[in-house]
mmCIF file of C-alpha atoms in Angstrom:
data_model
loop_
_atom_site.group_PDB
_atom_site.id
_atom_site.type_symbol
_atom_site.label_atom_id
_atom_site.label_comp_id
_atom_site.label_asym_id
_atom_site.label_seq_id
_atom_site.Cartn_x
_atom_site.Cartn_y
_atom_site.Cartn_z
ATOM 1 C CA UNK A 256 15.257 -7.267 -3.487
ATOM 2 C CA UNK A 257 16.730 -4.113 -1.955
ATOM 3 C CA UNK A 258 14.754 -4.223 1.303
ATOM 4 C CA UNK A 259 11.610 -5.653 2.947
ATOM 5 C CA UNK A 260 9.915 -2.320 2.191
ATOM 6 C CA UNK A 261 10.380 -2.786 -1.555
ATOM 7 C CA UNK A 262 9.244 -6.408 -1.239
ATOM 8 C CA UNK A 263 5.976 -5.408 0.466
ATOM 9 C CA UNK A 264 5.437 -2.574 -2.037
ATOM 10 C CA UNK A 265 5.804 -5.061 -4.882
ATOM 11 C CA UNK A 266 3.301 -7.366 -3.183
ATOM 12 C CA UNK A 267 0.793 -4.501 -3.132
ATOM 13 C CA UNK A 268 1.432 -3.818 -6.821
ATOM 14 C CA UNK A 269 1.054 -7.528 -7.544
ATOM 15 C CA UNK A 270 -2.357 -7.606 -5.848
ATOM 16 C CA UNK A 271 -3.536 -4.836 -8.169
ATOM 17 C CA UNK A 272 -2.316 -6.737 -11.240
ATOM 18 C CA UNK A 273 -3.797 -9.964 -9.908
ATOM 19 C CA UNK A 274 -7.279 -8.482 -9.643
ATOM 20 C CA UNK A 275 -7.044 -7.357 -13.275
ATOM 21 C CA UNK A 276 -6.081 -10.873 -14.359
ATOM 22 C CA UNK A 277 -8.917 -12.273 -12.252
ATOM 23 C CA UNK A 278 -11.558 -10.453 -14.290
ATOM 24 C CA UNK A 279 -10.233 -12.101 -17.473
ATOM 25 C CA UNK A 280 -9.540 -15.493 -15.880
ATOM 26 C CA UNK A 281 -13.140 -15.774 -14.676
ATOM 27 C CA UNK A 282 -14.315 -15.652 -18.303
ATOM 28 C CA UNK A 283 -11.874 -18.424 -19.255
ATOM 29 C CA UNK A 284 -12.902 -20.618 -16.373
ATOM 30 C CA UNK A 285 -16.660 -20.129 -16.884
ATOM 31 C CA UNK A 286 -16.536 -20.966 -20.600
ATOM 32 C CA UNK A 287 -14.273 -23.959 -20.031
ATOM 33 C CA UNK A 288 -16.458 -25.189 -17.206
ATOM 34 C CA UNK A 289 -19.598 -25.256 -19.317
ATOM 35 C CA UNK A 290 -18.435 -26.278 -22.832
ATOM 36 C CA UNK A 291 -14.836 -27.441 -22.199
ATOM 37 C CA UNK A 292 -13.468 -24.810 -24.600
ATOM 38 C CA UNK A 293 -10.376 -22.693 -24.022
ATOM 39 C CA UNK A 294 -11.620 -19.479 -25.559
ATOM 40 C CA UNK A 295 -8.410 -17.888 -26.813
ATOM 41 C CA UNK A 296 -10.395 -14.960 -28.206
ATOM 42 C CA UNK A 297 -11.273 -13.895 -24.666
ATOM 43 C CA UNK A 298 -8.132 -11.757 -24.323
ATOM 44 C CA UNK A 299 -9.172 -9.833 -27.424
ATOM 45 C CA UNK A 300 -12.634 -9.204 -25.988
ATOM 46 C CA UNK A 301 -10.701 -7.618 -23.124
ATOM 47 C CA UNK A 302 -8.911 -5.411 -25.700
ATOM 48 C CA UNK A 303 -12.247 -4.350 -27.206
ATOM 49 C CA UNK A 304 -13.371 -3.301 -23.719
ATOM 50 C CA UNK A 305 -10.356 -1.022 -23.351
ATOM 51 C CA UNK A 306 -10.828 0.438 -26.848
ATOM 52 C CA UNK A 307 -14.543 1.037 -26.287
ATOM 53 C CA UNK A 308 -13.838 2.982 -23.127
ATOM 54 C CA UNK A 309 -11.147 4.994 -24.939
ATOM 55 C CA UNK A 310 -13.598 6.218 -27.570
ATOM 56 C CA UNK A 311 -16.302 6.737 -24.945
ATOM 57 C CA UNK A 312 -13.956 9.048 -23.041
ATOM 58 C CA UNK A 313 -12.045 10.793 -25.836
ATOM 59 C CA UNK A 314 -14.754 11.143 -28.497
ATOM 60 C CA UNK A 315 -18.012 11.146 -26.522
ATOM 61 C CA UNK A 316 -16.768 12.497 -23.170
ATOM 62 C CA UNK A 317 -19.141 10.019 -21.573
ATOM 63 C CA UNK A 318 -17.306 10.303 -18.257
ATOM 64 C CA UNK A 319 -18.320 13.992 -18.113
ATOM 65 C CA UNK A 320 -22.085 13.548 -18.591
ATOM 66 C CA UNK A 321 -22.973 14.112 -14.893
ATOM 67 C CA UNK A 322 -21.205 17.498 -14.984
ATOM 68 C CA UNK A 323 -23.085 18.513 -18.150
ATOM 69 C CA UNK A 324 -26.423 17.388 -16.751
ATOM 70 C CA UNK A 325 -25.901 18.747 -13.217
ATOM 71 C CA UNK A 326 -23.257 21.549 -13.334
ATOM 72 C CA UNK A 327 -23.195 21.875 -9.537
ATOM 73 C CA UNK A 328 -22.627 18.205 -8.784
ATOM 74 C CA UNK A 329 -19.866 17.252 -6.356
ATOM 75 C CA UNK A 330 -16.633 16.518 -8.255
ATOM 76 C CA UNK A 331 -16.076 13.090 -6.641
ATOM 77 C CA UNK A 332 -19.684 12.005 -7.168
ATOM 78 C CA UNK A 333 -19.705 13.217 -10.783
ATOM 79 C CA UNK A 334 -16.396 11.522 -11.588
ATOM 80 C CA UNK A 335 -17.512 8.293 -9.935
ATOM 81 C CA UNK A 336 -20.828 8.275 -11.778
ATOM 82 C CA UNK A 337 -19.207 9.095 -15.129
ATOM 83 C CA UNK A 338 -16.481 6.451 -14.713
ATOM 84 C CA UNK A 339 -18.995 3.765 -13.791
ATOM 85 C CA UNK A 340 -21.015 4.666 -16.898
ATOM 86 C CA UNK A 341 -17.928 4.154 -19.076
ATOM 87 C CA UNK A 342 -17.274 0.773 -17.469
ATOM 88 C CA UNK A 343 -20.894 -0.311 -17.944
ATOM 89 C CA UNK A 344 -20.799 0.684 -21.629
ATOM 90 C CA UNK A 345 -17.644 -1.402 -22.152
ATOM 91 C CA UNK A 346 -19.180 -4.340 -20.284
ATOM 92 C CA UNK A 347 -22.310 -4.242 -22.470
ATOM 93 C CA UNK A 348 -20.262 -3.965 -25.676
ATOM 94 C CA UNK A 349 -18.002 -6.886 -24.735
ATOM 95 C CA UNK A 350 -20.954 -8.916 -23.569
ATOM 96 C CA UNK A 351 -22.667 -8.519 -26.955
ATOM 97 C CA UNK A 352 -19.403 -9.305 -28.747
ATOM 98 C CA UNK A 353 -18.855 -12.486 -26.724
ATOM 99 C CA UNK A 354 -22.429 -13.674 -27.391
ATOM 100 C CA UNK A 355 -22.008 -12.950 -31.112
ATOM 101 C CA UNK A 356 -18.763 -14.944 -31.205
ATOM 102 C CA UNK A 357 -20.434 -17.852 -29.433
ATOM 103 C CA UNK A 358 -23.456 -17.796 -31.724
ATOM 104 C CA UNK A 359 -21.668 -17.630 -35.065
ATOM 105 C CA UNK A 360 -18.230 -19.174 -34.417
ATOM 106 C CA UNK A 361 -18.588 -21.770 -31.632
ATOM 107 C CA UNK A 362 -22.191 -22.984 -31.595
ATOM 108 C CA UNK A 363 -22.113 -24.514 -35.124
ATOM 109 C CA UNK A 364 -19.054 -26.552 -34.044
ATOM 110 C CA UNK A 365 -20.429 -27.791 -30.730
ATOM 111 C CA UNK A 366 -21.104 -31.320 -31.992
ATOM 112 C CA UNK A 367 -17.709 -31.577 -33.689
ATOM 113 C CA UNK A 368 -14.398 -32.658 -32.089
ATOM 114 C CA UNK A 369 -13.105 -30.195 -29.499
ATOM 115 C CA UNK A 370 -10.038 -29.356 -31.569
ATOM 116 C CA UNK A 371 -12.266 -27.704 -34.208
ATOM 117 C CA UNK A 372 -13.650 -25.188 -31.715
ATOM 118 C CA UNK A 373 -10.163 -24.619 -30.290
ATOM 119 C CA UNK A 374 -8.720 -23.774 -33.706
ATOM 120 C CA UNK A 375 -11.726 -21.546 -34.375
ATOM 121 C CA UNK A 376 -11.069 -19.704 -31.126
ATOM 122 C CA UNK A 377 -7.512 -18.999 -32.269
ATOM 123 C CA UNK A 378 -8.870 -17.804 -35.627
ATOM 124 C CA UNK A 379 -11.383 -15.489 -33.953
ATOM 125 C CA UNK A 380 -8.579 -14.136 -31.790
ATOM 126 C CA UNK A 381 -6.430 -13.255 -34.819
ATOM 127 C CA UNK A 382 -9.430 -11.757 -36.593
ATOM 128 C CA UNK A 383 -10.225 -9.418 -33.687
ATOM 129 C CA UNK A 384 -6.586 -8.396 -33.293
ATOM 130 C CA UNK A 385 -5.956 -7.501 -36.914
ATOM 131 C CA UNK A 386 -9.437 -6.237 -37.724
ATOM 132 C CA UNK A 387 -8.906 -3.840 -34.844
ATOM 133 C CA UNK A 388 -5.651 -2.650 -36.430
ATOM 134 C CA UNK A 389 -7.491 -1.222 -39.457
ATOM 135 C CA UNK A 390 -7.516 2.591 -39.548
ATOM 136 C CA UNK A 391 -11.305 2.804 -39.675
ATOM 137 C CA UNK A 392 -11.715 0.451 -36.673
ATOM 138 C CA UNK A 393 -9.109 1.268 -34.026
ATOM 139 C CA UNK A 394 -5.514 1.693 -35.175
ATOM 140 C CA UNK A 395 -2.250 -0.245 -35.194
ATOM 141 C CA UNK A 396 -0.499 2.474 -33.169
ATOM 142 C CA UNK A 397 -0.106 2.671 -29.431
ATOM 143 C CA UNK A 398 -2.687 5.000 -27.896
ATOM 144 C CA UNK A 399 -2.232 7.060 -24.753
ATOM 145 C CA UNK A 400 -5.315 6.396 -22.673
ATOM 146 C CA UNK A 401 -7.073 9.422 -21.115
ATOM 147 C CA UNK A 402 -7.985 8.388 -17.575
ATOM 148 C CA UNK A 403 -11.501 9.441 -16.524
ATOM 149 C CA UNK A 404 -9.954 10.660 -13.251
ATOM 150 C CA UNK A 405 -6.497 11.760 -12.170
ATOM 151 C CA UNK A 406 -4.038 9.347 -10.597
ATOM 152 C CA UNK A 407 -3.332 10.165 -6.957
ATOM 153 C CA UNK A 408 -0.544 8.465 -5.024
ATOM 154 C CA UNK A 409 -1.383 8.156 -1.334
ATOM 155 C CA UNK A 410 1.158 7.963 1.472
ATOM 156 C CA UNK A 411 0.509 7.447 5.178
ATOM 157 C CA UNK A 412 0.088 11.183 5.825
ATOM 158 C CA UNK A 413 -2.469 11.514 2.994
ATOM 159 C CA UNK A 414 -4.867 8.994 4.507
ATOM 160 C CA UNK A 415 -6.978 10.516 7.315
ATOM 161 C CA UNK A 416 -7.438 8.434 10.488
ATOM 162 C CA UNK A 417 -11.226 8.504 10.079
ATOM 163 C CA UNK A 418 -10.909 6.676 6.734
ATOM 164 C CA UNK A 419 -8.944 3.852 8.334
ATOM 165 C CA UNK A 420 -11.368 3.799 11.271
ATOM 166 C CA UNK A 421 -14.354 3.659 8.912
ATOM 167 C CA UNK A 422 -12.908 0.785 6.879
ATOM 168 C CA UNK A 423 -11.812 -1.165 9.965
ATOM 169 C CA UNK A 424 -15.129 -0.576 11.727
ATOM 170 C CA UNK A 425 -17.067 -1.703 8.671
ATOM 171 C CA UNK A 426 -14.934 -4.820 8.362
ATOM 172 C CA UNK A 427 -15.222 -5.743 12.063
ATOM 173 C CA UNK A 428 -18.987 -5.147 12.023
ATOM 174 C CA UNK A 429 -19.382 -7.343 8.947
ATOM 175 C CA UNK A 430 -17.099 -10.015 10.399
ATOM 176 C CA UNK A 431 -19.065 -10.075 13.654
ATOM 177 C CA UNK A 432 -22.347 -10.261 11.737
ATOM 178 C CA UNK A 433 -21.018 -13.135 9.655
ATOM 179 C CA UNK A 434 -19.926 -15.158 12.694
ATOM 180 C CA UNK A 435 -23.241 -14.526 14.470
ATOM 181 C CA UNK A 436 -25.195 -15.664 11.393
ATOM 182 C CA UNK A 437 -22.852 -18.611 10.968
ATOM 183 C CA UNK A 438 -23.428 -19.670 14.578
ATOM 184 C CA UNK A 439 -27.196 -19.353 14.211
ATOM 185 C CA UNK A 440 -27.048 -21.238 10.931
ATOM 186 C CA UNK A 441 -25.147 -24.106 12.547
ATOM 187 C CA UNK A 442 -27.907 -24.339 15.174
ATOM 188 C CA UNK A 443 -30.522 -24.874 12.506
ATOM 189 C CA UNK A 444 -31.697 -21.314 11.767
ATOM 190 C CA UNK A 445 -32.262 -21.506 8.001
ATOM 191 C CA UNK A 446 -32.728 -17.721 7.550
ATOM 192 C CA UNK A 447 -29.394 -17.019 9.236
ATOM 193 C CA UNK A 448 -27.718 -19.708 7.134
ATOM 194 C CA UNK A 449 -28.965 -17.964 3.981
ATOM 195 C CA UNK A 450 -28.148 -14.457 5.197
ATOM 196 C CA UNK A 451 -24.502 -15.286 5.916
ATOM 197 C CA UNK A 452 -24.040 -15.754 2.147
ATOM 198 C CA UNK A 453 -25.736 -12.443 1.356
ATOM 199 C CA UNK A 454 -23.665 -10.685 -1.347
ATOM 200 C CA UNK A 455 -23.611 -7.401 0.605
ATOM 201 C CA UNK A 456 -22.068 -9.171 3.613
ATOM 202 C CA UNK A 457 -19.626 -11.031 1.360
ATOM 203 C CA UNK A 458 -18.595 -7.812 -0.407
ATOM 204 C CA UNK A 459 -17.879 -5.827 2.762
ATOM 205 C CA UNK A 460 -16.206 -8.855 4.331
ATOM 206 C CA UNK A 461 -13.736 -9.391 1.488
ATOM 207 C CA UNK A 462 -13.135 -5.759 0.534
ATOM 208 C CA UNK A 463 -13.080 -4.563 4.153
ATOM 209 C CA UNK A 464 -10.592 -7.245 5.135
ATOM 210 C CA UNK A 465 -8.342 -6.488 2.195
ATOM 211 C CA UNK A 466 -8.439 -2.713 2.696
ATOM 212 C CA UNK A 467 -7.897 -3.040 6.443
ATOM 213 C CA UNK A 468 -4.794 -5.150 5.830
ATOM 214 C CA UNK A 469 -3.394 -2.775 3.195
ATOM 215 C CA UNK A 470 -4.148 0.424 5.120
ATOM 216 C CA UNK A 471 -2.610 -1.096 8.239
ATOM 217 C CA UNK A 472 0.600 -1.754 6.315
ATOM 218 C CA UNK A 473 0.628 1.717 4.766
ATOM 219 C CA UNK A 474 -0.606 3.804 7.714
ATOM 220 C CA UNK A 475 -0.780 2.091 11.113
ATOM 221 C CA UNK A 476 2.545 0.264 11.325
ATOM 222 C CA UNK A 477 4.695 3.200 10.057
ATOM 223 C CA UNK A 478 2.773 5.746 12.202
ATOM 224 C CA UNK A 479 3.189 3.656 15.352
ATOM 225 C CA UNK A 480 6.929 3.322 14.763
ATOM 226 C CA UNK A 481 6.836 -0.480 14.464
ATOM 227 C CA UNK A 482 8.288 -0.222 10.972
ATOM 228 C CA UNK A 483 9.780 2.705 9.080
ATOM 229 C CA UNK A 484 8.471 1.992 5.634
ATOM 230 C CA UNK A 485 7.230 4.590 3.153
ATOM 231 C CA UNK A 486 4.660 2.459 1.363
ATOM 232 C CA UNK A 487 2.234 3.977 -1.127
ATOM 233 C CA UNK A 488 -1.062 3.063 -2.683
ATOM 234 C CA UNK A 489 -2.946 4.865 -5.428
ATOM 235 C CA UNK A 490 -6.589 5.705 -5.937
ATOM 236 C CA UNK A 491 -6.446 3.585 -9.117
ATOM 237 C CA UNK A 492 -5.463 0.567 -7.023
ATOM 238 C CA UNK A 493 -8.363 1.160 -4.630
ATOM 239 C CA UNK A 494 -10.797 1.498 -7.549
ATOM 240 C CA UNK A 495 -9.526 -1.709 -9.178
ATOM 241 C CA UNK A 496 -9.801 -3.687 -5.946
ATOM 242 C CA UNK A 497 -13.282 -2.360 -5.133
ATOM 243 C CA UNK A 498 -14.746 -3.023 -8.582
ATOM 244 C CA UNK A 499 -13.050 -6.424 -8.912
ATOM 245 C CA UNK A 500 -14.264 -7.638 -5.512
ATOM 246 C CA UNK A 501 -17.770 -6.374 -6.304
ATOM 247 C CA UNK A 502 -17.856 -8.214 -9.646
ATOM 248 C CA UNK A 503 -16.419 -11.437 -8.194
ATOM 249 C CA UNK A 504 -18.977 -11.431 -5.350
ATOM 250 C CA UNK A 505 -21.774 -10.680 -7.844
ATOM 251 C CA UNK A 506 -20.616 -13.542 -10.064
ATOM 252 C CA UNK A 507 -20.439 -15.932 -7.134
ATOM 253 C CA UNK A 508 -23.969 -14.909 -6.150
ATOM 254 C CA UNK A 509 -25.297 -15.441 -9.677
ATOM 255 C CA UNK A 510 -23.685 -18.875 -9.958
ATOM 256 C CA UNK A 511 -24.687 -20.185 -6.533
ATOM 257 C CA UNK A 512 -27.958 -18.405 -5.713
ATOM 258 C CA UNK A 513 -29.910 -17.755 -8.921
ATOM 259 C CA UNK A 514 -31.866 -19.936 -11.345
ATOM 260 C CA UNK A 515 -29.494 -19.022 -14.157
ATOM 261 C CA UNK A 516 -26.541 -20.072 -12.002
ATOM 262 C CA UNK A 517 -28.156 -23.382 -11.162
ATOM 263 C CA UNK A 518 -28.837 -23.933 -14.869
ATOM 264 C CA UNK A 519 -25.173 -23.151 -15.587
ATOM 265 C CA UNK A 520 -23.997 -25.728 -13.070
ATOM 266 C CA UNK A 521 -26.461 -28.317 -14.319
ATOM 267 C CA UNK A 522 -25.420 -27.747 -17.946
ATOM 268 C CA UNK A 523 -21.758 -27.971 -16.971
ATOM 269 C CA UNK A 524 -22.265 -31.450 -15.506
ATOM 270 C CA UNK A 525 -24.636 -33.065 -17.939
ATOM 271 C CA UNK A 526 -26.058 -31.252 -20.956
ATOM 272 C CA UNK A 527 -28.352 -34.039 -22.260
ATOM 273 C CA UNK A 528 -29.968 -34.509 -18.844
ATOM 274 C CA UNK A 529 -30.257 -30.725 -18.413
ATOM 275 C CA UNK A 530 -32.182 -30.563 -21.688
ATOM 276 C CA UNK A 531 -34.480 -33.343 -20.477
ATOM 277 C CA UNK A 532 -35.122 -31.297 -17.336
ATOM 278 C CA UNK A 533 -36.294 -28.378 -19.479
ATOM 279 C CA UNK A 534 -33.157 -26.255 -19.374
ATOM 280 C CA UNK A 535 -32.407 -24.304 -22.547
ATOM 281 C CA UNK A 536 -28.707 -25.186 -22.701
ATOM 282 C CA UNK A 537 -27.983 -22.928 -25.691
ATOM 283 C CA UNK A 538 -29.438 -19.976 -23.786
ATOM 284 C CA UNK A 539 -27.422 -20.855 -20.681
ATOM 285 C CA UNK A 540 -24.201 -21.063 -22.699
ATOM 286 C CA UNK A 541 -24.968 -17.673 -24.298
ATOM 287 C CA UNK A 542 -25.528 -16.176 -20.822
ATOM 288 C CA UNK A 543 -22.194 -17.643 -19.717
ATOM 289 C CA UNK A 544 -20.411 -15.973 -22.624
ATOM 290 C CA UNK A 545 -22.253 -12.715 -21.908
ATOM 291 C CA UNK A 546 -21.136 -12.681 -18.263
ATOM 292 C CA UNK A 547 -17.565 -13.637 -19.179
ATOM 293 C CA UNK A 548 -17.465 -10.909 -21.840
ATOM 294 C CA UNK A 549 -18.809 -8.319 -19.406
ATOM 295 C CA UNK A 550 -16.101 -9.170 -16.873
ATOM 296 C CA UNK A 551 -13.439 -8.925 -19.601
ATOM 297 C CA UNK A 552 -14.841 -5.530 -20.629
ATOM 298 C CA UNK A 553 -14.566 -4.222 -17.084
ATOM 299 C CA UNK A 554 -11.046 -5.673 -16.880
ATOM 300 C CA UNK A 555 -10.078 -3.890 -20.104
ATOM 301 C CA UNK A 556 -11.194 -0.494 -18.785
ATOM 302 C CA UNK A 557 -9.435 -0.966 -15.433
ATOM 303 C CA UNK A 558 -6.256 -2.228 -17.132
ATOM 304 C CA UNK A 559 -6.201 0.853 -19.393
ATOM 305 C CA UNK A 560 -6.768 3.144 -16.411
ATOM 306 C CA UNK A 561 -3.900 1.472 -14.542
ATOM 307 C CA UNK A 562 -1.298 1.346 -17.328
ATOM 308 C CA UNK A 563 -2.486 4.256 -19.527
ATOM 309 C CA UNK A 564 -1.503 2.714 -22.867
ATOM 310 C CA UNK A 565 -3.629 0.575 -25.167
ATOM 311 C CA UNK A 566 -2.987 -1.247 -28.426
ATOM 312 C CA UNK A 567 -4.825 -3.641 -30.714
ATOM 313 C CA UNK A 568 -2.546 -6.494 -29.534
ATOM 314 C CA UNK A 569 -2.830 -5.609 -25.843
ATOM 315 C CA UNK A 570 -5.077 -8.600 -25.141
ATOM 316 C CA UNK A 571 -2.498 -11.277 -26.000
ATOM 317 C CA UNK A 572 -0.234 -11.332 -22.939
ATOM 318 C CA UNK A 573 -2.841 -10.425 -20.291
ATOM 319 C CA UNK A 574 -5.141 -13.009 -21.875
ATOM 320 C CA UNK A 575 -2.497 -15.730 -21.758
ATOM 321 C CA UNK A 576 -1.529 -14.871 -18.183
ATOM 322 C CA UNK A 577 -5.171 -14.916 -17.146
ATOM 323 C CA UNK A 578 -5.424 -18.349 -18.758
ATOM 324 C CA UNK A 579 -2.376 -19.457 -16.735
ATOM 325 C CA UNK A 580 -4.073 -18.060 -13.634
ATOM 326 C CA UNK A 581 -7.198 -20.082 -14.356
ATOM 327 C CA UNK A 582 -5.112 -23.249 -14.837
ATOM 328 C CA UNK A 583 -3.103 -22.544 -11.692
ATOM 329 C CA UNK A 584 -6.218 -22.087 -9.586
ATOM 330 C CA UNK A 585 -8.020 -25.005 -11.219
ATOM 331 C CA UNK A 586 -9.799 -24.205 -14.453
ATOM 332 C CA UNK A 587 -13.539 -24.447 -13.920
ATOM 333 C CA UNK A 588 -13.331 -23.111 -10.354
ATOM 334 C CA UNK A 589 -14.331 -19.498 -9.618
ATOM 335 C CA UNK A 590 -12.420 -19.183 -6.310
ATOM 336 C CA UNK A 591 -9.500 -20.910 -8.033
ATOM 337 C CA UNK A 592 -9.441 -18.285 -10.794
ATOM 338 C CA UNK A 593 -9.231 -15.513 -8.191
ATOM 339 C CA UNK A 594 -6.506 -17.199 -6.136
ATOM 340 C CA UNK A 595 -4.536 -18.152 -9.249
ATOM 341 C CA UNK A 596 -4.743 -14.595 -10.602
ATOM 342 C CA UNK A 597 -3.493 -13.032 -7.375
ATOM 343 C CA UNK A 598 -0.662 -15.577 -7.274
ATOM 344 C CA UNK A 599 0.375 -14.878 -10.869
ATOM 345 C CA UNK A 600 0.095 -11.115 -10.370
ATOM 346 C CA UNK A 601 2.362 -11.146 -7.309
ATOM 347 C CA UNK A 602 4.819 -13.641 -8.858
ATOM 348 C CA UNK A 603 5.094 -11.502 -11.980
ATOM 349 C CA UNK A 604 5.690 -8.233 -10.161
ATOM 350 C CA UNK A 605 8.156 -9.804 -7.713
ATOM 351 C CA UNK A 606 10.146 -11.466 -10.498
ATOM 352 C CA UNK A 607 10.349 -8.115 -12.301
ATOM 353 C CA UNK A 608 11.656 -6.515 -9.092
ATOM 354 C CA UNK A 609 14.005 -9.302 -8.002
ATOM 355 C CA UNK A 610 15.368 -10.518 -11.355
ATOM 356 C CA UNK A 611 14.507 -8.223 -14.264
ATOM 357 C CA UNK A 612 11.474 -6.971 -16.163
ATOM 358 C CA UNK A 613 11.758 -9.415 -19.127
ATOM 359 C CA UNK A 614 11.739 -12.326 -16.668
ATOM 360 C CA UNK A 615 8.230 -11.491 -15.492
ATOM 361 C CA UNK A 616 6.726 -13.261 -18.501
ATOM 362 C CA UNK A 617 9.160 -16.178 -18.286
ATOM 363 C CA UNK A 618 8.278 -16.758 -14.630
ATOM 364 C CA UNK A 619 4.546 -16.644 -15.359
ATOM 365 C CA UNK A 620 4.809 -19.238 -18.120
ATOM 366 C CA UNK A 621 7.214 -21.373 -16.063
ATOM 367 C CA UNK A 622 4.559 -21.530 -13.362
ATOM 368 C CA UNK A 623 2.174 -22.956 -15.960
ATOM 369 C CA UNK A 624 4.630 -25.750 -16.796
ATOM 370 C CA UNK A 625 5.292 -26.494 -13.123
ATOM 371 C CA UNK A 626 1.618 -26.642 -12.181
ATOM 372 C CA UNK A 627 0.863 -28.919 -15.142
ATOM 373 C CA UNK A 628 3.677 -31.278 -14.096
ATOM 374 C CA UNK A 629 2.882 -31.316 -10.364
ATOM 375 C CA UNK A 630 -0.876 -30.778 -10.143
ATOM 376 C CA UNK A 631 -2.561 -30.662 -13.574
ATOM 377 C CA UNK A 632 -5.975 -29.996 -12.061
ATOM 378 C CA UNK A 633 -4.694 -26.822 -10.372
ATOM 379 C CA UNK A 634 -4.772 -25.721 -6.732
ATOM 380 C CA UNK A 635 -8.529 -26.114 -6.280
ATOM 381 C CA UNK A 636 -8.949 -28.931 -8.784
ATOM 382 C CA UNK A 637 -12.389 -29.298 -10.290
ATOM 383 C CA UNK A 638 -14.775 -28.624 -7.457
ATOM 384 C CA UNK A 639 -18.006 -30.301 -8.628
ATOM 385 C CA UNK A 640 -20.262 -27.932 -6.729
ATOM 386 C CA UNK A 641 -18.688 -24.711 -7.904
ATOM 387 C CA UNK A 642 -17.741 -24.949 -11.550
ATOM 388 C CA UNK A 643 -19.899 -23.382 -14.233
#
């Protein structure tokens, strides 16, 4: 590594990649947690998400609908609204695809040995990859992805002080609120104990903390003369982090605080008893696939926006690395999938910077071997209260 500045810049790039892997890894870990299946077709659902957004942008100009409906709309608001619409369309498409795969490929094999479903998953993966290569479906050529908004690289001088103050103030306010609610909760206040897990508080706590740390590295330390680094971040990175944190917090809320989430956890532990308790296990499994597919769809759009090139085989390597991330964090654990993904993302980017670009894949797969030898259950193991 040439200097600490390059090292820190690579860490920032690795965080961006890690959040993309996290959106795929969560689908792996949810499906494995509930039916003990490694769904190798999940990476190709991610590819379908990217392709769907490509046609939504290039053929339908879906990202421009706010400007057509309201010609005088603010450019940032219109772009944001249009981009979110594209992401939602991809999430719905991938969600329907994942449910269809579960219904027709996996459900008939549920009572059979696990290897049958595993081989079917590989078959579904190949089908999606090469069906997508047909000229009347997608194509077998690389496609340059039209971003719904322009890439902007931000340096310290491009970030106004009020933005940093707003983010820091929001984070400190949320942190203070959390500790106050936590203290009240520990003294027996049940409302405060529930409110401290409110998804809005969790979202601003995680995203605010992350943005405060990154903006401090990029803006505060160089401006104050403590370090003389010229670090950069991009608006794409900020979008990826914001959407990923939002989706992870939403998923955590669904799993831990809703009836569907409780049914998921119950079905993951004991399906026969769950059926006796009146839970429709088939419905719960379909919902699990739908949520996993939606996350993969969002990941596909964000990945295409970040790297600007898509292909019908683009789901293979990100899918495998997301699987490694899930194993590293502890497959079946939602926090584990996030931690494992960030670890793999940073390890991959650092190995490309320190050693060479081809070694990034070798390092990622070596980590899989090491974690299986040292701690097969992953960093977080199988947390009984969290897996779905």
